Each structure stands twice: as structure tokens, then as C-alpha cells.
XYZ file of C-alpha atoms in Angstrom:
578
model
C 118.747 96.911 78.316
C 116.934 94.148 79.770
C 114.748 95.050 82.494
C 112.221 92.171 82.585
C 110.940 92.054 86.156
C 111.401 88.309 88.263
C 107.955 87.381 89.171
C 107.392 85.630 92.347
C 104.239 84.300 94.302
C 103.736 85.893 97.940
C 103.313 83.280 100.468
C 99.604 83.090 102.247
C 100.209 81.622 106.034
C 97.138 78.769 106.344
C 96.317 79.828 109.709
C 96.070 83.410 109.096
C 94.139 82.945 106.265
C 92.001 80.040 107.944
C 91.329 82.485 110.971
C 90.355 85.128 108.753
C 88.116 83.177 106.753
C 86.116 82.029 110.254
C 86.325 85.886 110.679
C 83.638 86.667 108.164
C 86.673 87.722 105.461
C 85.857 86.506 101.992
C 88.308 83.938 100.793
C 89.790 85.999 98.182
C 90.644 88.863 100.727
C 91.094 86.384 103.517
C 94.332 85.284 101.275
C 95.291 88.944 99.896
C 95.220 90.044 103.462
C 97.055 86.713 104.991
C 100.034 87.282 102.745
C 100.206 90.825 103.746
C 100.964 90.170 107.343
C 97.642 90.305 108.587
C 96.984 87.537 111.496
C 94.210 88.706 113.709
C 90.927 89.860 112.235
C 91.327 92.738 115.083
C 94.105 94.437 112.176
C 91.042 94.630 109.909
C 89.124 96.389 112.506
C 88.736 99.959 111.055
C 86.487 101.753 113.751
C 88.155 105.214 115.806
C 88.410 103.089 118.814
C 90.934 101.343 117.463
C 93.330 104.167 116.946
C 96.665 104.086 118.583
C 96.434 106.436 121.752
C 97.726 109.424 121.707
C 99.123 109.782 125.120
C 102.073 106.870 124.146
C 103.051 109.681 121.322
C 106.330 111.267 122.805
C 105.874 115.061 123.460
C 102.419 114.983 122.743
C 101.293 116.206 126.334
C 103.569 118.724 126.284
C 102.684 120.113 123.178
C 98.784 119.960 124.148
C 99.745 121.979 126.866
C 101.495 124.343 124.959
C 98.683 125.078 122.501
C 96.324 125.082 125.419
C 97.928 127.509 126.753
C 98.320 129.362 124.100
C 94.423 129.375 123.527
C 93.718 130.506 126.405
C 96.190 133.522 126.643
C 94.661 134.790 123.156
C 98.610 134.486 121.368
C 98.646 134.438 118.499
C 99.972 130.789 116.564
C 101.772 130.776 112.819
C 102.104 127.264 111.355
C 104.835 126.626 109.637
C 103.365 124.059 106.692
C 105.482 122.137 103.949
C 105.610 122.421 99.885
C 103.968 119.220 99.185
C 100.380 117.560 99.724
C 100.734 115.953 103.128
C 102.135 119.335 104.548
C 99.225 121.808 102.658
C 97.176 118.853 104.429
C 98.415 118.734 107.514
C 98.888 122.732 107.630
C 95.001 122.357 106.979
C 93.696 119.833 109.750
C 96.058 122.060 111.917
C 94.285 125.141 111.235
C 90.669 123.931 111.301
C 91.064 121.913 114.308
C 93.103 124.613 116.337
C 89.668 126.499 115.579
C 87.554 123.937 116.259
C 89.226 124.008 119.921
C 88.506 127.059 120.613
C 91.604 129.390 118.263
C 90.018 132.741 117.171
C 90.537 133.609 113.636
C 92.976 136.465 114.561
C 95.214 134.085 116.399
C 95.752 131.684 113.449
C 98.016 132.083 110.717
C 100.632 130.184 108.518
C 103.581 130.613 106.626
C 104.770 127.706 103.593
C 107.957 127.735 102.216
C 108.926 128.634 98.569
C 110.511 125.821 97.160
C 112.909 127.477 94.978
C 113.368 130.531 97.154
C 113.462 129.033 101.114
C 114.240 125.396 100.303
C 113.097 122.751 102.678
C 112.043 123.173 106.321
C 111.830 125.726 109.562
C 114.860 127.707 108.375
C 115.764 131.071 109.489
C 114.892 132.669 106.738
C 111.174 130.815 106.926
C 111.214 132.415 110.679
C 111.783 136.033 109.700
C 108.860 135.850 106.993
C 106.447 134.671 109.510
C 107.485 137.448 112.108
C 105.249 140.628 110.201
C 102.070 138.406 111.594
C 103.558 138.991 115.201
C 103.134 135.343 116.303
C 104.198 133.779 120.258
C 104.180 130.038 118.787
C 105.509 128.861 115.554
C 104.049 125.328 115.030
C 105.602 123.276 112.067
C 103.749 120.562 110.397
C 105.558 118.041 108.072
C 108.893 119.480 108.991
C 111.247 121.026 111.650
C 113.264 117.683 112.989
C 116.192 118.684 111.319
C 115.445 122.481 111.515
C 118.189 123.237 114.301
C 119.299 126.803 113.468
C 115.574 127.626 112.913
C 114.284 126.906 115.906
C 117.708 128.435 117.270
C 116.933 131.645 115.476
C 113.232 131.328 116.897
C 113.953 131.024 119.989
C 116.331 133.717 119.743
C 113.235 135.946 119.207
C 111.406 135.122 121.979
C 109.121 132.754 120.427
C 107.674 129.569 121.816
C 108.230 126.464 118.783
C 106.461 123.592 118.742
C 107.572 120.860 116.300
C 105.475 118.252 114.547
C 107.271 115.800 111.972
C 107.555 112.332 110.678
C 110.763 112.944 108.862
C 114.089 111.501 110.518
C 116.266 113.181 112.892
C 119.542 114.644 111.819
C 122.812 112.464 112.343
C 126.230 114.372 113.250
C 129.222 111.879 114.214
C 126.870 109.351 114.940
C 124.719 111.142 117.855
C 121.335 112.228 117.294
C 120.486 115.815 116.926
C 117.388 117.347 117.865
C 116.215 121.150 117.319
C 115.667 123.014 121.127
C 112.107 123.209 120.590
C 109.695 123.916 123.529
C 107.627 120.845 122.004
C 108.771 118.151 119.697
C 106.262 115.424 118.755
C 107.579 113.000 116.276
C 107.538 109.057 116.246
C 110.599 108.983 114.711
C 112.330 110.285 117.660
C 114.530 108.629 120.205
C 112.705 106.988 122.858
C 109.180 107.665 121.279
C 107.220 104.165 122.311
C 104.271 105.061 119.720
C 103.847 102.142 118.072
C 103.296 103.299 114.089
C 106.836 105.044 113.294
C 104.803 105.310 109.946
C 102.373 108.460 110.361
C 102.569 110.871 107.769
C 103.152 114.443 108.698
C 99.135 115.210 108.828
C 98.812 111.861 111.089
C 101.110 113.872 113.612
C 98.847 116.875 113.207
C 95.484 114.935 113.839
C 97.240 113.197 116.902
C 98.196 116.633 118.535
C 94.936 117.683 117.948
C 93.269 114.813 120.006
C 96.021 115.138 122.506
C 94.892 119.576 122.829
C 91.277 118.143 122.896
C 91.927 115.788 126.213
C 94.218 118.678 127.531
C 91.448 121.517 127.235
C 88.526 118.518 128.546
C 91.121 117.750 131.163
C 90.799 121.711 131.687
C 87.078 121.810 131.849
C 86.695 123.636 128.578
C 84.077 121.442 127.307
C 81.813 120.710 130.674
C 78.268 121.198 129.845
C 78.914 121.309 126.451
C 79.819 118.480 123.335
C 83.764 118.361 122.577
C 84.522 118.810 119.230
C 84.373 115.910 116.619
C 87.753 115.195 115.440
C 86.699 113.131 112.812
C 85.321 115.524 110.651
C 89.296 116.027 109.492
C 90.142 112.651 108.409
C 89.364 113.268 104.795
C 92.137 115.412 104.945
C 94.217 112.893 106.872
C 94.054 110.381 104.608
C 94.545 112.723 101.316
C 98.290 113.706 103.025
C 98.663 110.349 104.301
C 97.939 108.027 100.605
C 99.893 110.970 98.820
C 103.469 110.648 100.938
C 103.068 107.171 100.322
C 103.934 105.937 103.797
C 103.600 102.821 104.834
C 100.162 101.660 105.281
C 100.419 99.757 108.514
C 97.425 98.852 110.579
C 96.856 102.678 112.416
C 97.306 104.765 108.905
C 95.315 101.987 106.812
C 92.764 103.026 110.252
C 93.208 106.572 109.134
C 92.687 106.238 105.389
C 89.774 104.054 105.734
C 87.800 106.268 107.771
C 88.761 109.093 105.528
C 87.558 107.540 102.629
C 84.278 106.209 104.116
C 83.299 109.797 104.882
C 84.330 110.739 101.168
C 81.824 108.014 99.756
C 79.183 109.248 102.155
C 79.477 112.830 100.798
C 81.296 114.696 104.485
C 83.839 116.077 102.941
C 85.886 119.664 102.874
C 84.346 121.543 99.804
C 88.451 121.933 98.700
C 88.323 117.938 98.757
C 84.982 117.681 96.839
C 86.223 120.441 94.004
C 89.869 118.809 93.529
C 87.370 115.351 93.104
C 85.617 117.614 90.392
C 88.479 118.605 89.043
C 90.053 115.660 88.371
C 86.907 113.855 86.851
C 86.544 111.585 89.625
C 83.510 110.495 91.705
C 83.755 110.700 95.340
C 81.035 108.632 96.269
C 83.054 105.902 94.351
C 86.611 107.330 96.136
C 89.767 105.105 96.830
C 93.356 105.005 97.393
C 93.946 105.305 94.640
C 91.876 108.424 93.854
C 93.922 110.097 96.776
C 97.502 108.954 95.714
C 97.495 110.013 91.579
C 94.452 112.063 90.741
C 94.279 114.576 94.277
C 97.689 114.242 95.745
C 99.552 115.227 92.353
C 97.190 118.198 92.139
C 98.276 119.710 95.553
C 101.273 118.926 94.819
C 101.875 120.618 91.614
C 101.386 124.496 93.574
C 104.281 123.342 95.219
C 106.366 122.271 92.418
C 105.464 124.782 89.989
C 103.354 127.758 91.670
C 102.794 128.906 95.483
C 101.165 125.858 98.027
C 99.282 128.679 99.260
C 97.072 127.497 96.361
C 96.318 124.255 97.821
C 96.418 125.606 101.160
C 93.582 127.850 100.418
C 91.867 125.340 98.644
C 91.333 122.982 101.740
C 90.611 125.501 103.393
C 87.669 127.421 101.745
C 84.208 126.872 102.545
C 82.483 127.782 100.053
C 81.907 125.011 97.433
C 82.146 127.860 94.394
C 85.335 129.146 95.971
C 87.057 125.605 96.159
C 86.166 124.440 92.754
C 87.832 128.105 91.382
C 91.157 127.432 93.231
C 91.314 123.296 92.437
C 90.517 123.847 88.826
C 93.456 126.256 89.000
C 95.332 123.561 90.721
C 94.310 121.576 87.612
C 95.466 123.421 85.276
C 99.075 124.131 86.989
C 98.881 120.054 87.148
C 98.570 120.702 83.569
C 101.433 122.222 82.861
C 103.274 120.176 85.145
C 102.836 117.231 82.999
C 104.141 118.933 80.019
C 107.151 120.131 81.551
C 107.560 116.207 82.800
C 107.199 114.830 79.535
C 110.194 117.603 78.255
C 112.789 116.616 81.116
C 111.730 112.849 80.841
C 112.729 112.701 77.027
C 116.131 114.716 77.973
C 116.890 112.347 80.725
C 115.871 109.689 78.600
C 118.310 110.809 76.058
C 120.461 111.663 78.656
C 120.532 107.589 79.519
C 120.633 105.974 76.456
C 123.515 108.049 75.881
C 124.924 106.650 79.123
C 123.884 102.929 78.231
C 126.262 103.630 75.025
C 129.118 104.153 77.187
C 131.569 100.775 76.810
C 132.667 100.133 80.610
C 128.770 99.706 80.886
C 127.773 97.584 77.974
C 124.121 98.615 78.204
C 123.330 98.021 81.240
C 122.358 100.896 83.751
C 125.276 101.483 86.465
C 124.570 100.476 89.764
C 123.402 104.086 90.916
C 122.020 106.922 88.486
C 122.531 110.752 89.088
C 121.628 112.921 85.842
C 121.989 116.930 85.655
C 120.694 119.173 83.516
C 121.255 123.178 84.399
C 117.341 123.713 82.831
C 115.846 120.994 84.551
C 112.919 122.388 86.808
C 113.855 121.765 90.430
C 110.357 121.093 91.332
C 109.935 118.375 89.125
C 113.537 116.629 89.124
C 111.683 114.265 92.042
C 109.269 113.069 89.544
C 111.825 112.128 86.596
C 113.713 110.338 89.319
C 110.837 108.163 90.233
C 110.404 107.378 86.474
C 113.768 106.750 85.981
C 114.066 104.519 88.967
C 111.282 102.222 87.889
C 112.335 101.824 84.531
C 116.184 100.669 85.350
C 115.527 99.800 88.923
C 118.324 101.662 90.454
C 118.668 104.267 93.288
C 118.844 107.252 90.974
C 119.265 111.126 91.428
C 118.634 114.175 89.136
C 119.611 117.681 89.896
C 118.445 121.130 88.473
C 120.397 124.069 89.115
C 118.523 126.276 91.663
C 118.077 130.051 91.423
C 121.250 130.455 94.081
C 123.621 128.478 91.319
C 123.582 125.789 93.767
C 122.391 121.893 92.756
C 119.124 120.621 93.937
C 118.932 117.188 93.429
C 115.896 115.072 94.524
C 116.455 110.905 94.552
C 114.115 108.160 94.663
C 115.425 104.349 95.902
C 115.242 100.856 95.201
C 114.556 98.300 98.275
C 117.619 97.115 100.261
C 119.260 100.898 99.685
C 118.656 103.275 102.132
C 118.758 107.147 100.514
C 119.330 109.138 103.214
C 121.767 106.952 104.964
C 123.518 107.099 101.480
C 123.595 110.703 101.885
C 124.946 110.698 105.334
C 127.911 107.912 103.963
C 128.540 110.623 101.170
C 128.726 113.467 103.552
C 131.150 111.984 105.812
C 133.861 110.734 102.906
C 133.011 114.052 100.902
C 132.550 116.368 103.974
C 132.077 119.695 101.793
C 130.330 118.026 98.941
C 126.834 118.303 100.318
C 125.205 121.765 101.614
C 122.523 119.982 103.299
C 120.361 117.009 102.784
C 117.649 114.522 104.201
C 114.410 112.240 103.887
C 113.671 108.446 104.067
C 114.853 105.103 103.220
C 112.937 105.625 99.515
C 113.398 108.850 98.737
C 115.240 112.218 99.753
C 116.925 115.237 98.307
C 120.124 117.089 98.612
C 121.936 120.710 97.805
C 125.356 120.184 96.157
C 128.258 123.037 95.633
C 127.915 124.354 92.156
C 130.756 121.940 90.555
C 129.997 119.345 93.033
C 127.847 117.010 90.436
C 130.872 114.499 89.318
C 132.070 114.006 92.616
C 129.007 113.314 93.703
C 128.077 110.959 91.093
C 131.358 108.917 92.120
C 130.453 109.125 95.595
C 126.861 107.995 95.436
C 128.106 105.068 93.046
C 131.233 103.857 95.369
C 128.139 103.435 98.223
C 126.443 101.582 95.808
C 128.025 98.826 94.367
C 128.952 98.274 98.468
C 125.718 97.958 99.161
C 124.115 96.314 96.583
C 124.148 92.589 95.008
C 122.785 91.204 92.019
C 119.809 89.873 93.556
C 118.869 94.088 94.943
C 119.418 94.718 91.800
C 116.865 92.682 89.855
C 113.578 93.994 90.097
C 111.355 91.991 91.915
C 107.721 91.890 91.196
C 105.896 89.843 94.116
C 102.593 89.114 92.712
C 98.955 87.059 94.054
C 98.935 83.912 92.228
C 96.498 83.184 89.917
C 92.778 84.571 90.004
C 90.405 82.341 89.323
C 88.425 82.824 86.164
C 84.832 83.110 87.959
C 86.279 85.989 90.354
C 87.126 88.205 86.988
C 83.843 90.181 87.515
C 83.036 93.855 88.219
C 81.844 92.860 91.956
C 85.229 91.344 92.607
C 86.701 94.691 91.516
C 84.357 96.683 93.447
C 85.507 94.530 96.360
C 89.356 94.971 95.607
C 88.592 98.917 95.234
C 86.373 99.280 98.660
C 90.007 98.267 100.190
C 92.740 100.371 101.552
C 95.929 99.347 100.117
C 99.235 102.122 99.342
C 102.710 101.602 100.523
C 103.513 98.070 102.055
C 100.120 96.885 101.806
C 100.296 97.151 97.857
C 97.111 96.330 95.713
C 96.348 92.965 94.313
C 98.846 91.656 91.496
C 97.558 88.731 90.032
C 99.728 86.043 87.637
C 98.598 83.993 85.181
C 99.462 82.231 82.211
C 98.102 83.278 78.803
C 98.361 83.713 74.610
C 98.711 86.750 73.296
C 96.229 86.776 70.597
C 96.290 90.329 69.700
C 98.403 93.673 70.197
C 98.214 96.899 69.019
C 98.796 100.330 70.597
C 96.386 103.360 71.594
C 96.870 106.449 72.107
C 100.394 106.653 71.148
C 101.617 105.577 74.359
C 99.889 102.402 75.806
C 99.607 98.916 74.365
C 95.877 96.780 74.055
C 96.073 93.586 74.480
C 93.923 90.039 73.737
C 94.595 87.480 75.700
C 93.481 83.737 76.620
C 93.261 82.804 79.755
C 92.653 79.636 80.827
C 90.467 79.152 77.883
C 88.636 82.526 77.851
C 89.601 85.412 75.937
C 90.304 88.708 77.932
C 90.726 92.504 77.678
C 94.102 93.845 78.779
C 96.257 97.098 78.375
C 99.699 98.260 79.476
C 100.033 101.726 80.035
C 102.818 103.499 78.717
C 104.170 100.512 76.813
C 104.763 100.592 73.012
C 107.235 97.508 72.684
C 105.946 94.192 70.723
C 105.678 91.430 73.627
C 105.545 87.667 73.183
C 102.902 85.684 72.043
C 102.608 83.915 75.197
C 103.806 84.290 78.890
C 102.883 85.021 82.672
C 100.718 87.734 82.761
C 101.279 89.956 86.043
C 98.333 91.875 86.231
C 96.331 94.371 88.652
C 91.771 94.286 88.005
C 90.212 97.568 86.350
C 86.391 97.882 85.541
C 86.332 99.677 81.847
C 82.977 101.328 81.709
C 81.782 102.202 77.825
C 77.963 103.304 77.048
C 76.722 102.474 80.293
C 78.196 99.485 80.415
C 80.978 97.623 82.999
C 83.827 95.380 81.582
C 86.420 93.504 83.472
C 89.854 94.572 82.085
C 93.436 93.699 83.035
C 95.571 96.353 83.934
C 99.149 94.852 82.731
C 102.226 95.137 84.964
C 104.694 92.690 83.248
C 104.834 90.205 80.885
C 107.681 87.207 80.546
């Protein structure tokens, strides 16, 4: 199977660039930025002030009123949080900024969802286990768009329901459906004019905190006295936000970047400084990428594997010895996480090659993947999917079969396919096929009947091959041109890594052409290279690759500092090689 990326040079607009470059930008980031979009040095402004205002979020006032309210009349408020890391997040800012306005302890509570027990969401089921702590609002963070019978059955009760999402809206015959919440705050939602339809789940949370802080100011609650500081949270905010790896457009890029500069100055949450500790990372030295594959997949594996009460209750302690107890658990599930990954990836590896044998396919992957294994682990089937998908570059599904006997599949895209609208496409030509399903463009999940694998494997690959061409389905690796050989030093790096880039704002990918004068693999799984480039030999190494590659080629490669006995190297992190 050939799966050799096409490597092509993103463009850098002279006039953006040039007006950068007057700006104060360094050249090198003056063009990395240019070709990213960015045409006013204003986008690179990362101060509060130039946040996106809260009052042009739809349902925002009316769901400051409703907390305020709530505050005031001493009710008691249950979150409803999510199974992943921007939901324990967002759950989290929710909780210590509701107290930071003025929430007594006995008012606050929360409830999170057992992933293979409650599934996805503010189901009924998730409403009757938060009714023994006797709340009058159930708040969701990071879910509840699609939750119509929930907030049915809620409301039903008596309760008040205020929903906070980023997720899309459910589709029925073509017309929108919405849950008949008392408060629904959601960019995603018709006729919302806020201008980032990109904030995470705990970027909705922050904003309907600053919308309850004008509310209760607004109110007089803070005359004489100093309103709460926000900011304080966004360390939190950007954890959720790098680890659902939404877009990173100018507002959440705002976000992260303030997050991260109070990391590196030490204000953190004592849960964010122990999961730092536990992962071997410095925090003074913090990035994106830090957030996205070393903290993220930590909180994340409670919910796969364990209870995201865990990480819940991590981000929450205060006390540092507390914190570093419950995120070196959170290490250890991560642990064991990995190891059950490597198991299912070498059965759906298997699994494929078997596939690749089959003679309609003559080695090549079909145009859509869906894989099922009956002992899969449902909270990891996401994962394999993602590794799957960027090995054959195809829109690609793998199911587990859930406690109930039902399939839970989770999928992971390609660009130019949309998931969930592939969903929706299945559920309408296979209307009982699919007990429920949802998510984004890039990646979403699904509940099939018990036999209902095949036909959705047919289904899923009819949408396919209408939607996609040859040219979607070649991989496309856009990379940054060549780097000039006196930028390859650790203050260049340092530069790159003081940057916020994530989802649609990706990290440098530089391209050059070199001679392979050396190969050899470490570690079992990764491949060290030495390599001449443009006359000077150079350090590289390409993680989890063990395949012999050419003795010469273009060299698509991101900057790493390798730091041995005290000492800083430059080193080439490779990405592809042809």
C-alpha cells in the first residue's frame, strides 16, 4: 500500500507578510503567519481586550440571568459535564467561577456521564442520577444541543436547564432541532452572530461566566467592592480548548495564549501543575503542544477507561499534595490506556492487512474504513480510528460492542468528508440502522443495532466513493518551504514553541532537500536519521517508523531541541520523506 504523502508549498501573500514584517513580526513568523491567513497585525494581538464580546453570543444574557437568579435565590445548580478533557475542563471553570460569583458550596454540584453505562449527553437517564442532589438548574457543559428528550424529561420535573455546547444541532427532515431549554448558548446555533463558531465547550463556559459577571455588576453585586478576575480560569480554558482540537482561529488562539502565558509564569490550578508533574513536563517551558498530547490524553483516559470524576476532582483540588495524588493516578490509568491501544491497534492492523488482501481491492485501502471487533474497548475505538485514518488516509470507523449488546462505533475523517453529515446521509437511506449519532465535520460517533455492522459498512462506503475523488483521497501534506540553514538553532525553536498553533493554524512544516547518509532504528519503533542538508550534516528521527527510506529526497520536517547532558541540539522531527 502506497501511502506516500504529496508535498506542497503553502503560499505566503507579499503584503501580508510585508505588513507584518513593518509590524515588528520577525521574518520567519511574519511568513509562517502570512500563509496562515493572518493579514492585520491586530490577529496577533493576544491581550483580554481583544476577546470577542460576549453580549453578540446568542442566549448568553439570558442564561446570565438565569444563573443570577439562581444565585441569588440560594437554588441549588448541578452541572451536567462531559467524558472527555474539554468537558472535565469546562465542568471545572464552571464550578470555580459560579463560586467565584458569589455560588455557595452547598449550591454547586455536578453529575458526568459514564461512558459505557449513560452514553453521550443530557439524557434522561443522566437527569434522574443528578436528581438525589435536589437541584432547580441543571447546567450542561460540552453537551446538551442534541439532548431533546433530556431536557424534555427535565423539564418535566420542574427543573430550570440551561444549555452550553459547541457541538452541532440535531437535523430531522432537514429542519433544525433544538432541546426546550430555558437557556441555550451555543455558537453553533441558528441565528447566533458570534463571530468564532469555533469555541470549544470550556470557551462557552468562560463566556457565560463573563456574561453572569456583567449581569450580577449590572445588578450592583460588586459596588464598592473588586469583581472577580476571570482570568484566573484560562489555564483551564486553554487545556479543554488545545485538547478538542478545534480550530484555532484568532479568539481561541486569544484564549490559549493567555492560558499558557499564565502557565509559564507559574498561576496555575494545582490539578494543572500536578498533571504537568505527572507527565514529566515543565510548565514554565508549557506549549500547545504540552496541552494537546501530554495533559489532554491524561484527562482523557478517566473517561475512556475509569470515572472523569478523576479528572474532575483533579482540577478541582486545591491542595498541591491532593492534585499530584489524583493526576499521578490519571497517569497511571493513561498507562494502561496505552497498552490496551497498542493490543486493538495490532488487531485492527491485522484486521486491515487482511482487508488489503482482499482481490476487488488490490491493496489499496477502500474508499471508507469501518472495522469491528466484539472485545474492542469502546473507550478507546476513537483512538485506533485516528491511527488508522492517518495511516491510509480515509474516513474510517471502528466499533466495540457496548455492555447493552449494542455497537459503539467512534470515526475520525479525512478533509473534504464531512462525518456527521455522513451519518445523517446513512440515517436517512438506512432509517433503523443507526440508534443515535453525532459530532463534527472530523470526527463523531454512532450506536448501531446489534447486526447492523455490514449494512453499515455498505452504507458509509456508498456515501463515500460519492463524495470523494482521487485528489480527497491523496493525502496532502502542505508544508513551509525550505528553512534556511542559519535559522536551524535552538532560539529559532524556542521562538516556534513560544507560539500558539493546534487545529487550522498547524505548526511549522518545513521541506527540504537532503542525502540520507545514515539510518537505523531506536527503540524498536522509531527510525534515526543522518542527513545533509544543503551541505551540513543534520540530526533527524521519525517516530514510529521502522521502514528503510531512500537515500535521498524532500525532507518534510517539523524543529525539536534534543537536550543530552546539559546540552541543546537542533533535531528534525521527520514527517515524510519522497
Amino acid at each position: 500500500m502506497n501511502n506516500a504523502p504529496e508535498l506542497s508549498t503553502r503560499d505566503v501573500p507579499p503584503r501580508a507578510a510585508w505588513a507584518l514584517e513593518q509590524a515588528g513580526v520577525p521574518p520567519l513568523l511574519a511568513r509562517l503567519f502570512a500563509s496562515r491567513g493572518v493579514k492585520d497585525p491586530a490577529e496577533l494581538d493576544e491581550g483580554l481586550a481583544r476577546l470577542l464580546s460576549p453580549d453578540t453570543l446568542k442566549g448568553n444574557a439570558e442564561a446570565a440571568v438565569l444563573l443570577a437568579d439562581a444565585i441569588e435565590a440560594g437554588e441549588r445548580i448541578c452541572l451536567v459535564a462531559d467524558y472527555d478533557c474539554d468537558g472535565a475542563t469546562a465542568c471545572v471553570v464552571a464550578l470555580r467561577g459560579l463560586a467565584m460569583l458569589g455560588a455557595r458550596p452547598e449550591q454547586l454540584g455536578y453529575v458526568v456521564p459514564d461512558r459505557a453505562i449513560h452514553g453521550y449527553g443530557l439524557t434522561p437517564a443522566i437527569v434522574e442520577l443528578a436528581l438525589p442532589q435536589r437541584p432547580q438548574v441543571l447546567m450542561t457543559v460540552d453537551n446538551g444541543i442534541a439532548s431533546i428528550a433530556g431536557v424534555a424529561h427535565a423539564k418535566a420535573l420542574g427543573l430550570k436547564v440551561l444549555v452550553t455546547d459547541h457541538h452541532l444541532p440535531a437535523i430531522i427532515d432537514g429542519v433544525v432541532q433544538l432541546p426546550a431549554a430555558d437557556a441555550l448558548v451555543n455558537p453553533s446555533q441558528p441565528g447566533c452572530a458570534f463571530e468564532s463558531k469555533n469555541l470549544a465547550g470550556v470557551g462557552v463556559a468562560f463566556y457565560v461566566l463573563l456574561a453572569l459577571r456583567s449581569e450580577l455588576r449590572r445588578r450592583g453585586r460588586f459596588d464598592g467592592t473588586t469583581q472577580p478576575k476571570l482570568d484566573g480560569l484560562l489555564d483551564l480554558v486553554a487545556l479543554g480548548t488545545v485538547a478538542d482540537v478545534v480550530k484555532l482561529d484568532a479568539n481561541n488562539r486569544r484564549l490559549v495564549a493567555q492560558g499558557l502565558k499564565r502557565m509559564r509564569a507559574g498561576r496555575v490550578q494545582p490539578g494543572v501543575a500536578a498533571l504537568f508533574s505527572a507527565a514529566g513536563r515543565d510548565c514554565s517551558r508549557a506549549n500547545a503542544f504540552d496541552l494537546g498530547f501530554a495533559l489532554g490524553p491524561r484527562i482523557n483516559a478517566a473517561g475512556r477507561l475509569s470515572d472523569m470524576t478523576l479528572g474532575i476532582e483533579c482540577l478541582l483540588s486545591d491542595e498541591p499534595t491532593r492534585a499530584l495524588e489524583l493526576a499521578k493516578k490519571l497517569d497511571a490509568i493513561n498507562r494502561e490506556r496505552r497498552e490496551i491501544e497498542a493490543d486493538m491497534k495490532e488487531q485492527a492492523e491485522l484486521k486491515l492487512a487482511e482487508l488489503l488482501r482482499q482481490p476487488l481491492l488490490q491493496g489499496q485501502p477502500p474508499t471508507a474504513l469501518c472495522l469491528f471487533e466484539p472485545e474492542f474497548h469502546e473507550g478507546v475505538v476513537g483512538i485506533i480510528a485516528s491511527r488508522l485514518k492517518d495511516r491510509i488516509h480515509r474516513p474510517t470507523f471502528v466499533f466495540a460492542r457496548g455492555a447493552d449488546g449494542q455497537l459503539k462505533g467512534s470515526g475520525r475523517s479525512i478533509p473534504g468528508f464531512h462525518l456527521r453529515d455522513a451519518l445523517d446521509l446513512v440515517s436517512k437511506r438506512q432509517p433503523n440502522l443507526l440508534k443515535k449519532f453525532g459530532g463534527h465535520a472530523m470526527a463523531a460517533g454512532c450506536t448501531l443495532v446489534e447486526d447492523g455492522f455490514e449494512a453499515f459498512d455498505a452504507a458509509l462506503q456508498e456515501v463515500a466513493a460519492e463524495w470523494l475523488d482521487a485528489a480527497a483521497l491523496t493525502r496532502q501534506l502542505r508544508t513551509d518551504g525550505p528553512l534556511p540553514p542559519e535559522l536551524h538553532t535552538p532560539a529559532t525553536v524556542r521562538e516556534l514553541e513560544a507560539q500558539v498553533w493546534g487545529q487550522a493554524f498547524e505548526a511549522p512544516l518545513f521541506c527540504d532537500q537532503v542525502e540520507v547518509i545514515s539510518q537505523r532504528i531506536v527503540g524498536e519503533r522509531h527510525l534515526k536519521l543522518r542527513v545533509r542538508q544543503a551541505g551540513v550534516l543534520r540530526d533527524a528521527i521519525w517516530f514510529g517508523h521502522i521502514d528503510p527510506v531512500p537515500t535521498s529526497g524532500r525532507l518534510a520536517y517539523r524543529l525539536s531541541l534534543d537536550e543530552y547532558q546539559g546540552q541543546q541540539r537542533v533535531q528534525l522531527v521527520v514527517e515524510a520523506l519522497v
